[in-house]
Coordinates of C-alpha atoms in Angstrom, one line a residue:
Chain A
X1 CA 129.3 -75.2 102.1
X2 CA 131.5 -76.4 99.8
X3 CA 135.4 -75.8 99.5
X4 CA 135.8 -73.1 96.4
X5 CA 138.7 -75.1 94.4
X6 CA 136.8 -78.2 92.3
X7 CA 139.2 -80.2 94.5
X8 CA 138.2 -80.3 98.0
X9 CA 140.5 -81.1 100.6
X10 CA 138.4 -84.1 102.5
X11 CA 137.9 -87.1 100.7
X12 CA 141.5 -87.5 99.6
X13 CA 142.8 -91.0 100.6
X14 CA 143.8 -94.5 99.8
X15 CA 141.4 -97.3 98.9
X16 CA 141.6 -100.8 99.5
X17 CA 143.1 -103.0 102.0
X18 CA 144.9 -99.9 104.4
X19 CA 148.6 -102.8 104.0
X20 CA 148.1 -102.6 100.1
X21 CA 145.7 -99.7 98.6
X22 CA 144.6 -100.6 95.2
X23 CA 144.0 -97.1 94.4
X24 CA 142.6 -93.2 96.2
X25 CA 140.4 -91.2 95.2
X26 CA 139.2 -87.4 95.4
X27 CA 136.4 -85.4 95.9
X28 CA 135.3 -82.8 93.1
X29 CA 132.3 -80.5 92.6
X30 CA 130.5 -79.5 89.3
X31 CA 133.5 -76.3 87.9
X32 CA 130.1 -75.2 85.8
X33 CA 127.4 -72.8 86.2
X34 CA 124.3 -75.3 86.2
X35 CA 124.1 -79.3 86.9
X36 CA 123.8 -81.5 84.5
X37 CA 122.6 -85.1 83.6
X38 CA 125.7 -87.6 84.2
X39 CA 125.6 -88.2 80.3
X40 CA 127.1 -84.7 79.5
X41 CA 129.9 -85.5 82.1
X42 CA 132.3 -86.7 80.3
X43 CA 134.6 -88.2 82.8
X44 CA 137.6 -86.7 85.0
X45 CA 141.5 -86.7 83.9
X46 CA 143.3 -86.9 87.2
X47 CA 147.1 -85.9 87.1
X48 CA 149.6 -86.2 90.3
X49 CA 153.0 -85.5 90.6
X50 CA 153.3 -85.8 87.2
X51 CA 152.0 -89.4 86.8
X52 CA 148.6 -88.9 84.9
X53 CA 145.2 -91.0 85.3
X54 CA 142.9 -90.6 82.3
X55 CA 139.5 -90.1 82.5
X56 CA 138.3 -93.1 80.4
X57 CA 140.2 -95.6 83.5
X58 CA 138.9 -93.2 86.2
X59 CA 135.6 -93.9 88.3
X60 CA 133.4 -91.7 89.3
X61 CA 130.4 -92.0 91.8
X62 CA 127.3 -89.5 92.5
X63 CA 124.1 -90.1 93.7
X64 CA 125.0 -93.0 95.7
X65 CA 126.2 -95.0 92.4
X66 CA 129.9 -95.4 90.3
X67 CA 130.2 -95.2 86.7
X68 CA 132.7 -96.0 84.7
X69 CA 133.2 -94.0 81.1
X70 CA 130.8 -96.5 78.8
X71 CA 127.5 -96.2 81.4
X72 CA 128.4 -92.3 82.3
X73 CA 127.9 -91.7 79.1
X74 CA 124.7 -93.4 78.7
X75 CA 123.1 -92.3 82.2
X76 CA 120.7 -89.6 80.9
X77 CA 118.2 -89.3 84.0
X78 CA 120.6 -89.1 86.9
X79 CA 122.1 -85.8 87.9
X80 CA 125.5 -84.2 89.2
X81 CA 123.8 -81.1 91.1
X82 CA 126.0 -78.4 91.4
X83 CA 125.5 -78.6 95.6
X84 CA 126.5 -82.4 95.5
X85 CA 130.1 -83.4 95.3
X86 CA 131.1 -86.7 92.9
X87 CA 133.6 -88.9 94.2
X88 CA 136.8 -90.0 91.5
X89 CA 138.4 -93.1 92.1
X90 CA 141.4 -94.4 90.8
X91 CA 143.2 -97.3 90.5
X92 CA 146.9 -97.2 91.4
X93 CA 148.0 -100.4 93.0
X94 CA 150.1 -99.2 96.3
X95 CA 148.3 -96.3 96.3
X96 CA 149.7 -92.6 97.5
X97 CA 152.2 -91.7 99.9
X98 CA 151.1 -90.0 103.2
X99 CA 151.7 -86.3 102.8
X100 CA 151.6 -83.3 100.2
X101 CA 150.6 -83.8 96.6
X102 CA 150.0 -82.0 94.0
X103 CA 147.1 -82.6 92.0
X104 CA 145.8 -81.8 88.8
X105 CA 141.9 -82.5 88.2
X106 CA 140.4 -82.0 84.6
X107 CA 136.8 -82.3 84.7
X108 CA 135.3 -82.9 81.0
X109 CA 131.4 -81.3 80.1
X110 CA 129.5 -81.2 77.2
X111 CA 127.4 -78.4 76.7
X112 CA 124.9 -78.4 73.7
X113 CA 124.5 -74.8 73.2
X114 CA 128.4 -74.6 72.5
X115 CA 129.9 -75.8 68.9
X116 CA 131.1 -79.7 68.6
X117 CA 133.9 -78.6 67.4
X118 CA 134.6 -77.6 71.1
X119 CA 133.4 -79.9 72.5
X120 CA 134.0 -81.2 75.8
X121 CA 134.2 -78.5 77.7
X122 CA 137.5 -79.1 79.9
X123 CA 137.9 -77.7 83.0
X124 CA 141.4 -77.9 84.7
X125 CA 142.8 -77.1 88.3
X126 CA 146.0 -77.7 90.1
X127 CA 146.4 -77.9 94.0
X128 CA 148.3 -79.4 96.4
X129 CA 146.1 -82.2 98.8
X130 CA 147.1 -84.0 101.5
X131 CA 146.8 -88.1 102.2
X132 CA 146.7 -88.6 105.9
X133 CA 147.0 -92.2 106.4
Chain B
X1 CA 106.0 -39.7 82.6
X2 CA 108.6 -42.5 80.7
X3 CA 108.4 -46.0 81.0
X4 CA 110.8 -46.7 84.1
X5 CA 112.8 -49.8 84.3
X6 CA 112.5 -53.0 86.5
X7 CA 115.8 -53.7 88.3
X8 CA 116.4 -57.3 89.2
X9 CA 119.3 -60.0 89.7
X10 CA 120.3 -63.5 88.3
X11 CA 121.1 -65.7 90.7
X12 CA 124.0 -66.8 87.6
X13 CA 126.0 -63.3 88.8
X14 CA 126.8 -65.4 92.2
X15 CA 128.0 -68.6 90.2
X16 CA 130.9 -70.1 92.2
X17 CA 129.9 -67.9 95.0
X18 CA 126.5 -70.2 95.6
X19 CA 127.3 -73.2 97.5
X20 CA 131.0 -71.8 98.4
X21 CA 130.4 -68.9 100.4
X22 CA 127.4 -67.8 100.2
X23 CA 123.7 -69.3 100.7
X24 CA 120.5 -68.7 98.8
X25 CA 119.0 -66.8 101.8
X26 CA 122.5 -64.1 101.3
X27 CA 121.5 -63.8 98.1
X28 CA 117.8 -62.6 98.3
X29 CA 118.6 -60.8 101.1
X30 CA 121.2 -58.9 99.0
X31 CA 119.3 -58.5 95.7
X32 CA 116.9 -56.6 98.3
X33 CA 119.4 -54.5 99.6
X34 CA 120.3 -52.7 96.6
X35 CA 116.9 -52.3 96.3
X36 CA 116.0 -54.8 93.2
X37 CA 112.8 -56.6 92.9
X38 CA 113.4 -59.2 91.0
X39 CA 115.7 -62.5 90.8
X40 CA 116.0 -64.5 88.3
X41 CA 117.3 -68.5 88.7
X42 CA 118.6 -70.9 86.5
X43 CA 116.7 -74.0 87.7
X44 CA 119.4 -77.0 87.4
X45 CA 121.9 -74.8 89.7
X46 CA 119.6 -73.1 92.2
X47 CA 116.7 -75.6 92.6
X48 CA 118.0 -78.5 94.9
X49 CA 116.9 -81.4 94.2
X50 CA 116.5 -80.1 90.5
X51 CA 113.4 -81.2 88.7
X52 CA 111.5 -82.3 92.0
X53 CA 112.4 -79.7 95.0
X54 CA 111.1 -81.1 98.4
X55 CA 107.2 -78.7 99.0
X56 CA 109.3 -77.9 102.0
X57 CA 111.7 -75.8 99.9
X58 CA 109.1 -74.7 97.8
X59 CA 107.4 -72.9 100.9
X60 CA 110.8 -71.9 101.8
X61 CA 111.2 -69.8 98.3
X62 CA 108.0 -68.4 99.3
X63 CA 108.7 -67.3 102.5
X64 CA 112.1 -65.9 100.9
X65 CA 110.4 -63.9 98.6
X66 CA 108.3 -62.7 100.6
X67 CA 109.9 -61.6 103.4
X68 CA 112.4 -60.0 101.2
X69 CA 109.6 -58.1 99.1
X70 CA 111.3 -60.2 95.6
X71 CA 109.1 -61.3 92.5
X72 CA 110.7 -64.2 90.4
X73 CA 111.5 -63.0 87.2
X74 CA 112.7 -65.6 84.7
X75 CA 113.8 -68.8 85.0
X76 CA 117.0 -70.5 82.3
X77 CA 116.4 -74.1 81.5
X78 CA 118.2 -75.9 78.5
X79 CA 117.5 -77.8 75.7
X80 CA 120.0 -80.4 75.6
X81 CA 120.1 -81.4 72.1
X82 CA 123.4 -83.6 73.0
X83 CA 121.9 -85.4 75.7
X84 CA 122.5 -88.6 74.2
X85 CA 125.9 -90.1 72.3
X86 CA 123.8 -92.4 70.1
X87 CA 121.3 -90.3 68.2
X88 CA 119.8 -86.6 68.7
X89 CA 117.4 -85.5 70.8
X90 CA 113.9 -85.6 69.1
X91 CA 111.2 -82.5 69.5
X92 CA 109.2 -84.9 71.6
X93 CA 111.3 -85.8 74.2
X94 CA 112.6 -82.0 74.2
X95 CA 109.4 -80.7 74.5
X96 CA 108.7 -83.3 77.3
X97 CA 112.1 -81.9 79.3
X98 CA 110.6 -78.2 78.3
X99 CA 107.4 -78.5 79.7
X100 CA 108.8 -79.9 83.2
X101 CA 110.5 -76.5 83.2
X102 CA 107.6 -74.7 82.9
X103 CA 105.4 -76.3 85.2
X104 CA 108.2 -76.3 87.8
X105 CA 108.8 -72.4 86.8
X106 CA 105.2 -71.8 87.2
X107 CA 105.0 -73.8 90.8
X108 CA 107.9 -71.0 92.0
X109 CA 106.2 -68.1 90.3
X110 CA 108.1 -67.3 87.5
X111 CA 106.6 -65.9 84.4
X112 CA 109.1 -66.3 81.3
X113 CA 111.1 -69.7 80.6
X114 CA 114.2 -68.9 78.3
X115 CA 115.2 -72.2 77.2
X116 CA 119.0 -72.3 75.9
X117 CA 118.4 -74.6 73.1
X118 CA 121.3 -77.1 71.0
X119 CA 123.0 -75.2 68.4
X120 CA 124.5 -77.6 64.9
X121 CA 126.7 -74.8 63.8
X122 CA 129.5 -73.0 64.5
X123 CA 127.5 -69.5 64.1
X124 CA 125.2 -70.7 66.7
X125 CA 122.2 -72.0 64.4
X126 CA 120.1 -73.4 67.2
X127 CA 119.1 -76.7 66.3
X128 CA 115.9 -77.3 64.0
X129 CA 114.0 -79.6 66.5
X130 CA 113.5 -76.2 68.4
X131 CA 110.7 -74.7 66.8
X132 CA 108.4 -78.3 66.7
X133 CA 109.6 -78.2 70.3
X134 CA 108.3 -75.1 71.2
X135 CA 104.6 -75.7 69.4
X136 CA 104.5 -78.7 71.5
X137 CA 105.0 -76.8 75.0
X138 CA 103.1 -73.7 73.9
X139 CA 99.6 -75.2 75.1
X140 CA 101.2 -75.6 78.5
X141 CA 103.2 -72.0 78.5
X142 CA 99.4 -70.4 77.6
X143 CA 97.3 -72.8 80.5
X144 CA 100.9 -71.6 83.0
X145 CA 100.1 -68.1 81.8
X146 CA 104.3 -68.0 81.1
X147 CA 106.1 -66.4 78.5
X148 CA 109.4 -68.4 76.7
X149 CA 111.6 -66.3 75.3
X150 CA 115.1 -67.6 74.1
X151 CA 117.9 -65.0 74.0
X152 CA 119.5 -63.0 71.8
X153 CA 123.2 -63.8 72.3
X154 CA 126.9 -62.7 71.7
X155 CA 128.4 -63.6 69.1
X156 CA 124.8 -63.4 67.7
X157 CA 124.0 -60.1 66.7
X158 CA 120.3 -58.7 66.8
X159 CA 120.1 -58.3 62.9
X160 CA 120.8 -61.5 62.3
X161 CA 118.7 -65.3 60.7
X162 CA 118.2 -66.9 63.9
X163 CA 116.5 -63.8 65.5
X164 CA 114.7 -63.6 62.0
X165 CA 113.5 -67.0 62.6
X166 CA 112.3 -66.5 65.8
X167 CA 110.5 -63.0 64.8
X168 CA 109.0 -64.8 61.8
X169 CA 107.5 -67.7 64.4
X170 CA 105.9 -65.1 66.8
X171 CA 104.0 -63.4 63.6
X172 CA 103.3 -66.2 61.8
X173 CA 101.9 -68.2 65.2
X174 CA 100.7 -64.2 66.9
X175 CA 101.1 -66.3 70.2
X176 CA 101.7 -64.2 73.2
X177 CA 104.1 -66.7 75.1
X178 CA 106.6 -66.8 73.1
X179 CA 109.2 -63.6 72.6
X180 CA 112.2 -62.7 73.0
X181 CA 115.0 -62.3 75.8
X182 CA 118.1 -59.6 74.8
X183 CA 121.4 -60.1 76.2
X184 CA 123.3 -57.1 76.9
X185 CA 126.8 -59.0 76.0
X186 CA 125.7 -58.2 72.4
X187 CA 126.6 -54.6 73.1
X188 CA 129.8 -55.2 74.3
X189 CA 132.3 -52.9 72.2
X190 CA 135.7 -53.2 74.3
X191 CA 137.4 -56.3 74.6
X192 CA 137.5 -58.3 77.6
X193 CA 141.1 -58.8 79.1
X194 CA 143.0 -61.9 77.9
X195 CA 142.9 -64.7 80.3
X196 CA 146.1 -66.5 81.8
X197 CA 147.7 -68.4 79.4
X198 CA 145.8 -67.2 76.5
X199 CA 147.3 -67.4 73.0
X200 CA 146.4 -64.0 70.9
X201 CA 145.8 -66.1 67.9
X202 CA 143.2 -68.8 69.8
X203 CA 141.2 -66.0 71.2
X204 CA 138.0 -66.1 69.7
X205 CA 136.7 -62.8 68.5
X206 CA 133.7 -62.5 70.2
X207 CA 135.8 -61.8 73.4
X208 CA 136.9 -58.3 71.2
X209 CA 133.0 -57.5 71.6
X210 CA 130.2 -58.4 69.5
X211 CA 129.7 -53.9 69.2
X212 CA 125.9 -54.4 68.0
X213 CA 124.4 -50.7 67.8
X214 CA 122.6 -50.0 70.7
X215 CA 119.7 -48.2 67.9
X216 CA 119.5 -51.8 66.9
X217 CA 116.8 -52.4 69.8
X218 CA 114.4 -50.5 67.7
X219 CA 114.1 -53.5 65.3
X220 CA 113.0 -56.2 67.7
X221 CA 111.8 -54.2 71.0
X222 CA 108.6 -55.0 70.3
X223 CA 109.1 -58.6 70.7
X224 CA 111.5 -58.2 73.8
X225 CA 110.1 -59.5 77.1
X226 CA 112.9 -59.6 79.3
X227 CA 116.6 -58.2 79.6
X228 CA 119.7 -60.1 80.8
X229 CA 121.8 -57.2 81.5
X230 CA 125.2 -58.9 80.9
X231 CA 128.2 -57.2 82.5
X232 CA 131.8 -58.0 83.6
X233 CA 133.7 -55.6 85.0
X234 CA 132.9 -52.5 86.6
X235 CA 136.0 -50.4 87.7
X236 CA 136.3 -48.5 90.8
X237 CA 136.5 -45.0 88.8
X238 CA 132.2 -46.2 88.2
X239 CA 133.1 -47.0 84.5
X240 CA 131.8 -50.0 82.9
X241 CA 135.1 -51.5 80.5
X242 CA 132.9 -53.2 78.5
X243 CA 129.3 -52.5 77.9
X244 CA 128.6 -49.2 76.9
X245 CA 125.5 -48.4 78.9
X246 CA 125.5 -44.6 78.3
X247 CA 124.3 -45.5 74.8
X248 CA 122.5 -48.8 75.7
X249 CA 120.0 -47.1 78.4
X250 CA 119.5 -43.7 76.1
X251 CA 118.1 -46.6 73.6
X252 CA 115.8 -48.6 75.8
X253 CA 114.7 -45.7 76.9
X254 CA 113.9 -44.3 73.5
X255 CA 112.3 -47.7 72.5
X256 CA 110.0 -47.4 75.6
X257 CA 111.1 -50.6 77.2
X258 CA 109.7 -51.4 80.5
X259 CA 110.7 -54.8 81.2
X260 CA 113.3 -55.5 83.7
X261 CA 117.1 -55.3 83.7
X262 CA 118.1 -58.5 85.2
X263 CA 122.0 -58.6 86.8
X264 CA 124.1 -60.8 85.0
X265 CA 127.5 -60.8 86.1
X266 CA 130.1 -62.8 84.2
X267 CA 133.2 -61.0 85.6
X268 CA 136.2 -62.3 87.7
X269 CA 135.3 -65.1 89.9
X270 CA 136.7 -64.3 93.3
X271 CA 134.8 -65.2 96.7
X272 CA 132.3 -62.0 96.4
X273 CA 133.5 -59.8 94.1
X274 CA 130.0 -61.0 92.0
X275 CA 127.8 -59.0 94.6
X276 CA 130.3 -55.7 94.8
X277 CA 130.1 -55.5 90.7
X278 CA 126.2 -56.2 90.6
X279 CA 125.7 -53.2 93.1
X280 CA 128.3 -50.9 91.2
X281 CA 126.3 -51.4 87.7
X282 CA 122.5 -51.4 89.3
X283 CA 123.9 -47.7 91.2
X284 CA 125.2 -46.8 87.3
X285 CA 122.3 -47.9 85.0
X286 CA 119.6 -46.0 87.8
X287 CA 122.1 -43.1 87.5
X288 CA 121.9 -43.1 83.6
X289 CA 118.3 -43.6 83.6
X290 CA 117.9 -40.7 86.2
X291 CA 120.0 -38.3 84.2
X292 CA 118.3 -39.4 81.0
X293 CA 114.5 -38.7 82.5
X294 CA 115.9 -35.4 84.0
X295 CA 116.7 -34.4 80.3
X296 CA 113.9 -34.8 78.6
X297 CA 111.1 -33.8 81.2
X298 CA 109.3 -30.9 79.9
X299 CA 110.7 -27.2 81.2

């Protein structure tokens, strides 16, 4: 099962070399009601403590591969299923601080059957997550 | 002796619930409990491993229906018209996507396909490649034996050009697998309460209710396959706040409609407050379709 925010609480940590992260990352699932091909993700704005992380810098890897912006939004075969979690990775030399955070995630969809004009879709949580080490 | 309803469940009333806290098997076995027989699915959300499930899950929705005594009813799919950035998606390669729907729908026993197809306006004109798209999969829908029946939306009202143009296709083609799916939402005549942070003059009005006349059903029962019986809140005094379904089953009923009544909950989303509302409106609409065969059975 998955954890009911679109943040879970696992997969929340530094990346890189453990004496100089280049970055973390997070774990989200799909906040929609079907999946969807990768194409009509439309990246993830990540926000913490303040300090925001825009979607167009972000990562993001499902389905065993990472995308950045350009190829997400060209991927029209591959799939985020909604039972599958997609991992965000961003680049933040020094990384995060062991402890408490609070985290903003903005996940961005487009949906065809709902006007351009409001168009992406974006979905938006705040939570507090923890990096361990 | 009326026409009596079909009572059934989308899988969509347990969005957010699915894959949080509860499993497919919960599902079924709740749909039976409240003594439905149908469920419908959206097939990229409950179909893992969406379009090629493993023949192992296959036989495992099988055995799920079966023990459980559920028929599948319909299955959504989507025509997505914005799949690419580049250029639009062409009635080809929609039909292609279409098709793969149906086949898959057919290979889990479902017999109506409502694609939600691209819209280009901001009245919700579905896109023009839809009707080229639909000739193209029609051969297959016939051979599948499977009806496709887009729906009849809020903010789109039943008297209305796109339900026109959909009408005019089924007369002018007289195909039998293609009709039409009615949402309830369209009935909605109380407004839905303002979500946190919501500015009064942002809200769109379709929230307020779309307040189609229920008498309305007359025009286009005939082509009506399948109902999505849209709800949101149920309170605990057994009132519905938004859909009024003491004038929506009287008109069903009066139309003769048979089909089923398929659970669509778009409510709150707390951890299972989805199943509580679907049993409080499946206990109200039998209730008004009890009283309302009571009344007019002959003395």
């Amino acid at each position: 099962m998955l954890e009911r925010s679109i943040m879970q609480s696992s997969g929340f940590r530094n990346i890189g070399p453990t004496d100089a992260p280049s970055g973390f990352q997070l774990r989200v699932r799909l906040p929609n009601y079907r999946g969807q091909r990768l194409s009509l993700v439309d990246g993830v704005d990540v926000t913490v403590n303040g300090e925001r992380f825009d979607h167009a810098d972000n990562l993001i890897a499902v389905g065993g591969k990472t995308y950045d912006l350009a190829t997400l939004r060209t991927e029209t075969e591959n799939r985020w299923p909604l039972d599958e979690l997609a991992t965000v990775i961003v680049a933040k030399p020094g990384g995060l601080s062991v402890g408490v955070h609070r985290v903003e995630v903005a996940v961005r969809i487009r949906q065809s059957y709902i006007p351009i004009e409001f168009q992406p879709s974006v979905i938006s949580e705040t939570r507090t997550a923890t990096i361990v080490f | 002796m009326t026409a009596k309803f079909k009572y059934g469940v989308s899988l969509y009333s347990f969005t957010d619930d699915l894959n949080t806290v509860m499993t497919l098997e919960d599902a079924m076995a709740a749909i039976a409990d409240m003594g439905a027989t149908g469920v419908e699915i959206l097939g990229e959300a409950h179909i893992p491993g969406y379009p090629d499930p493993d023949p192992a899950w296959v036989d495992r929705w099988y055995a799920l229906l079966d023990r459980h005594a559920l028929e599948p009813t319909n299955y959504g799919c989507w025509i997505d018209t914005r799949l690419r950035l580049d250029r639009p998606l062409d009635s080809v390669t929609a039909a292609g996507h279409l098709v793969r729907d149906i086949d898959l729908a057919a290979r889990l026993g479902f017999k109506f396909v409502r694609p939600k197809i691209g819209v280009v306006s901001l009245d919700l004109v579905p896109d023009p490649i839809w009707e080229d798209t639909i000739v193209r999969a029609l051969e297959t829908a016939e051979r599948r034996d499977v009806v496709i029946c887009p729906e009849i939306h809020s903010p789109t009202p039943i008297r209305h050009p796109v339900v026109d143009s959909y009408v005019d296709f089924i007369q002018r083609t007289g195909t039998k697998h293609f009709g039409l799916l009615l949402d309830t939402g369209v009935f909605q005549d109380r407004p839905l309460p303002p979500q946190p942070g919501e500015h009064p003059a942002m809200r769109p009005g379709y929230l307020d209710g779309c307040k189609v006349p229920p008498e309305h059903i007359e025009d286009i029962i005939q082509y009506v396959v399948f109902i999505q019986a849209k709800f949101h809140n149920i309170n605990d005094q057994f009132v519905d706040e938004q859909i009024p379904w003491d004038k929506v089953v009287p008109a069903l009923k009066k139309a003769g409609y048979a089909g089923y009544l398929s659970s669509e909950y778009e409510g709150e989303r707390l951890p299972w407050r989805s199943l509580e509302q679907v049993r409080r409106q499946h206990a109200l609409i039998r209730k008004l379709e009890r009283d309302h065969d009571r009344s007019i059975r002959p003395a």
